[in-house]
XYZ file of N, CA and C in Angstrom:
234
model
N -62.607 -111.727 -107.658
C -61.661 -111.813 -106.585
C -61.777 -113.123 -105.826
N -63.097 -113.676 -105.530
C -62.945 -115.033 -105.057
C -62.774 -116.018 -105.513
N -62.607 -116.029 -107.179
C -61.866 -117.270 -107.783
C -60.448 -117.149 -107.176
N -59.961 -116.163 -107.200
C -58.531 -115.815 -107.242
C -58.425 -116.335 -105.763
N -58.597 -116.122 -105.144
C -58.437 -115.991 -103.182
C -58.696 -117.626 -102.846
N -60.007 -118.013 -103.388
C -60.286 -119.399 -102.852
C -58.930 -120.436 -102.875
N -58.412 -121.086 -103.628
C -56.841 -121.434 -103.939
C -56.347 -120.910 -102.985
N -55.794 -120.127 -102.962
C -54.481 -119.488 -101.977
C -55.088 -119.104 -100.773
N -56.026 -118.949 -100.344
C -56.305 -118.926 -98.885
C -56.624 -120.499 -98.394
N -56.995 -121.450 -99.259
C -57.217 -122.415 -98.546
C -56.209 -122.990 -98.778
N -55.402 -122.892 -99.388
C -53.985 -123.176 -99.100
C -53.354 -122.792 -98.081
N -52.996 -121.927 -97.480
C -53.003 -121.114 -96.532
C -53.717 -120.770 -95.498
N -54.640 -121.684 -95.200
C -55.071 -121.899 -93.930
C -55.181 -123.584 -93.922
N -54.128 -124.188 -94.707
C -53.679 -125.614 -94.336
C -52.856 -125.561 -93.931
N -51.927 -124.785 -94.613
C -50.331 -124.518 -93.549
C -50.405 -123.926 -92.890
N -50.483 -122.916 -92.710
C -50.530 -121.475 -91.556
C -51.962 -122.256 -90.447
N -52.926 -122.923 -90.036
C -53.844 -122.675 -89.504
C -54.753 -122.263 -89.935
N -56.158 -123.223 -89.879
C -57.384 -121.885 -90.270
C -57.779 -120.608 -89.368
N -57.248 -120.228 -87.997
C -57.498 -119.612 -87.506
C -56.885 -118.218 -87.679
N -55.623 -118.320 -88.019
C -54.870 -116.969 -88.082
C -55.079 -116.355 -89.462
N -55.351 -117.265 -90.596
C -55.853 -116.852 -91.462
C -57.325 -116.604 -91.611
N -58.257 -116.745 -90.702
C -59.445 -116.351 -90.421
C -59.353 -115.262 -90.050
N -58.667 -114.677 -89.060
C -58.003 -113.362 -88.458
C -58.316 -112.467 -89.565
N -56.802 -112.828 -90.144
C -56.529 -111.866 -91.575
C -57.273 -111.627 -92.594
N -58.066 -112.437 -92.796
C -59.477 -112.116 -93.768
C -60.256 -111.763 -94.012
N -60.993 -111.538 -92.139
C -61.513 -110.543 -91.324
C -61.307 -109.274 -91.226
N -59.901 -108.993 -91.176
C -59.289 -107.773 -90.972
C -59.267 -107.565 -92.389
N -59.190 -108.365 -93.070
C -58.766 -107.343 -95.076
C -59.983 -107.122 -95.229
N -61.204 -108.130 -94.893
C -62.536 -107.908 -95.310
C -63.276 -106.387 -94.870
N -63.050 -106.054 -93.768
C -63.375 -105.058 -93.192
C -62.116 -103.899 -93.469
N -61.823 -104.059 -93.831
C -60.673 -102.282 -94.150
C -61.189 -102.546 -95.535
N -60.814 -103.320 -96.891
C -61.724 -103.236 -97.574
C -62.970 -102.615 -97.908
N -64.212 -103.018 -97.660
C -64.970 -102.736 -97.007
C -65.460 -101.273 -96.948
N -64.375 -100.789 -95.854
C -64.766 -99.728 -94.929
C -63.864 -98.612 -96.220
N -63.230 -99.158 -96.437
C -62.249 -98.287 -97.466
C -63.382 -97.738 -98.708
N -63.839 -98.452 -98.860
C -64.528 -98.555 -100.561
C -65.547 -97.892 -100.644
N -66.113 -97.330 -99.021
C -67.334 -96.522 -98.776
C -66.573 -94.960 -99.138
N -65.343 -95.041 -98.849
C -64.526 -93.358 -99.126
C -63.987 -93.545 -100.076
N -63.990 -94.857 -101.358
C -62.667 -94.256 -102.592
C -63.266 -92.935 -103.123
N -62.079 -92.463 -103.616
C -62.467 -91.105 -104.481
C -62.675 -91.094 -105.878
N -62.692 -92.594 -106.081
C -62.574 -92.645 -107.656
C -63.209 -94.075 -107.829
N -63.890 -94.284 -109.123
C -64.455 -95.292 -109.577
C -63.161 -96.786 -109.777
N -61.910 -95.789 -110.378
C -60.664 -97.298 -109.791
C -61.060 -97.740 -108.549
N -60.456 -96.548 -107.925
C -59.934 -97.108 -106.500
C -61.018 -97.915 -105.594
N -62.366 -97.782 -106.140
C -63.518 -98.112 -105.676
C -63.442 -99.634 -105.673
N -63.340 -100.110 -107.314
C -63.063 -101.639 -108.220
C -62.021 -101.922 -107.424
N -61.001 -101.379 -106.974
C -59.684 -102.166 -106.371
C -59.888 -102.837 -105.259
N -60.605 -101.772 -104.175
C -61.157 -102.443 -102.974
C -62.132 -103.263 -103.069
N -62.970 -103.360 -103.526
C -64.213 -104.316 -103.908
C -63.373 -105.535 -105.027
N -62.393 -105.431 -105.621
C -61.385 -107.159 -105.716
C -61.039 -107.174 -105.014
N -60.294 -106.333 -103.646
C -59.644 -106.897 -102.417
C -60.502 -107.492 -102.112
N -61.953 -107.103 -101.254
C -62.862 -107.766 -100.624
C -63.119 -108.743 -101.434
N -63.310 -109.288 -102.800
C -64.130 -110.316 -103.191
C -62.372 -111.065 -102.895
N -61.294 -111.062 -103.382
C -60.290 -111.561 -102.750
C -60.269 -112.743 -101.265
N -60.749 -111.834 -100.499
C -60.883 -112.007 -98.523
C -62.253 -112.804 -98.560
N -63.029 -112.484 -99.549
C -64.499 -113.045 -99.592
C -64.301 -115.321 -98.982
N -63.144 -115.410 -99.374
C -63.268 -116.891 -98.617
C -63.393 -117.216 -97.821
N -63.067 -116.489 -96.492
C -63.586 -116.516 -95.238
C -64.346 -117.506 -95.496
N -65.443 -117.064 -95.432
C -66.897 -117.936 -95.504
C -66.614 -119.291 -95.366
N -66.154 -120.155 -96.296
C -65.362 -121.423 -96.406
C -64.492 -122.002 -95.435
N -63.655 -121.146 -95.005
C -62.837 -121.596 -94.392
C -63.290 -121.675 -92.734
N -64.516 -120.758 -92.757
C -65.228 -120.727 -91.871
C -65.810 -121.730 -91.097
N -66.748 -122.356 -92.569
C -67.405 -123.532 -92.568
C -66.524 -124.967 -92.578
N -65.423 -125.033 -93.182
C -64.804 -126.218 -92.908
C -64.091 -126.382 -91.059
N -63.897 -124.945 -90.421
C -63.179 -125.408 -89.099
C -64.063 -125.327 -88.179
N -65.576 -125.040 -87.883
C -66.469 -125.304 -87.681
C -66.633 -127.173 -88.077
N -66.918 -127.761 -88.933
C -67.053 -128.737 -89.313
C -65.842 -129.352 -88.612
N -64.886 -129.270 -88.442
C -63.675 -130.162 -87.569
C -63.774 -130.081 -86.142
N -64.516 -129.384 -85.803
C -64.855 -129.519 -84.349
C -66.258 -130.351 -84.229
N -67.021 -130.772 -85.260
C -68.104 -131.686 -84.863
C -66.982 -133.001 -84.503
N -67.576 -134.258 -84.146
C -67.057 -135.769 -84.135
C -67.267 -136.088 -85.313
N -66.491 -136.970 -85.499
C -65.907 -137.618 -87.177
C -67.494 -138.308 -87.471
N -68.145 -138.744 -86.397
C -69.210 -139.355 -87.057
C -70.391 -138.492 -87.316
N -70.492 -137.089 -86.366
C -71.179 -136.218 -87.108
C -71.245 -135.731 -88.345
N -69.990 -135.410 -89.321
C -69.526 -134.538 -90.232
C -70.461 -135.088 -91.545
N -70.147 -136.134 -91.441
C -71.428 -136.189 -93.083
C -72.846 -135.601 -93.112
N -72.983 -135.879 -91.896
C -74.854 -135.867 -91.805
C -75.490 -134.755 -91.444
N -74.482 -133.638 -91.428
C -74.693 -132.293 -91.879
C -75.141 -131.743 -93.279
C-alpha cells in the first residue's frame, strides 16, 4: 500500500497543501487501523491493512513540512 500512496499523496500534498492532506491521512490512518482490529474476515482484515499501508505516507510528508519550517540554511545539515 505504500508504494501505491507515496506518488499520489505527495502529489497531493503539493497541490492541495501538506497540511490538509496530513489531516486526511491521519484520519484514514486511524479508522483503518481501528477498523482492522473488528474485520470479520481475513479479506476484510487485508483490505484495511492496504488502506493503512496506503495512508502509511504520512510519515514523509510529515518530515518534509517540518523541514520547510527550518531556514534554508538549516535544511541540509540535518
Amino acid at each position: 500500500g505504500k508504494c501505491a500512496g507515496e506518488p499520489i499523496w505527495g502529489a497531493a500534498s503539493d497541490a492541495w497543501g501538506r497540511r490538509p492532506v496530513i489531516i486526511l491521512l491521519c484520519v484514514l490512518t486511524a479508522a483503518s487501523a481501528s477498523l482492522s482490529a473488528f474485520s470479520p474476515s481475513y479479506e476484510c482484515f487485508s483490505a484495511l491493512r492496504l488502506a493503512f499501508g496506503f495512508a502509511l505516507p504520512v510519515d514523509n510528508i510529515v518530515i518534509v513540512w517540518l523541514l520547510e519550517m527550518l531556514p534554508p540554511g538549516c535544511r541540509g545539515t540535518l
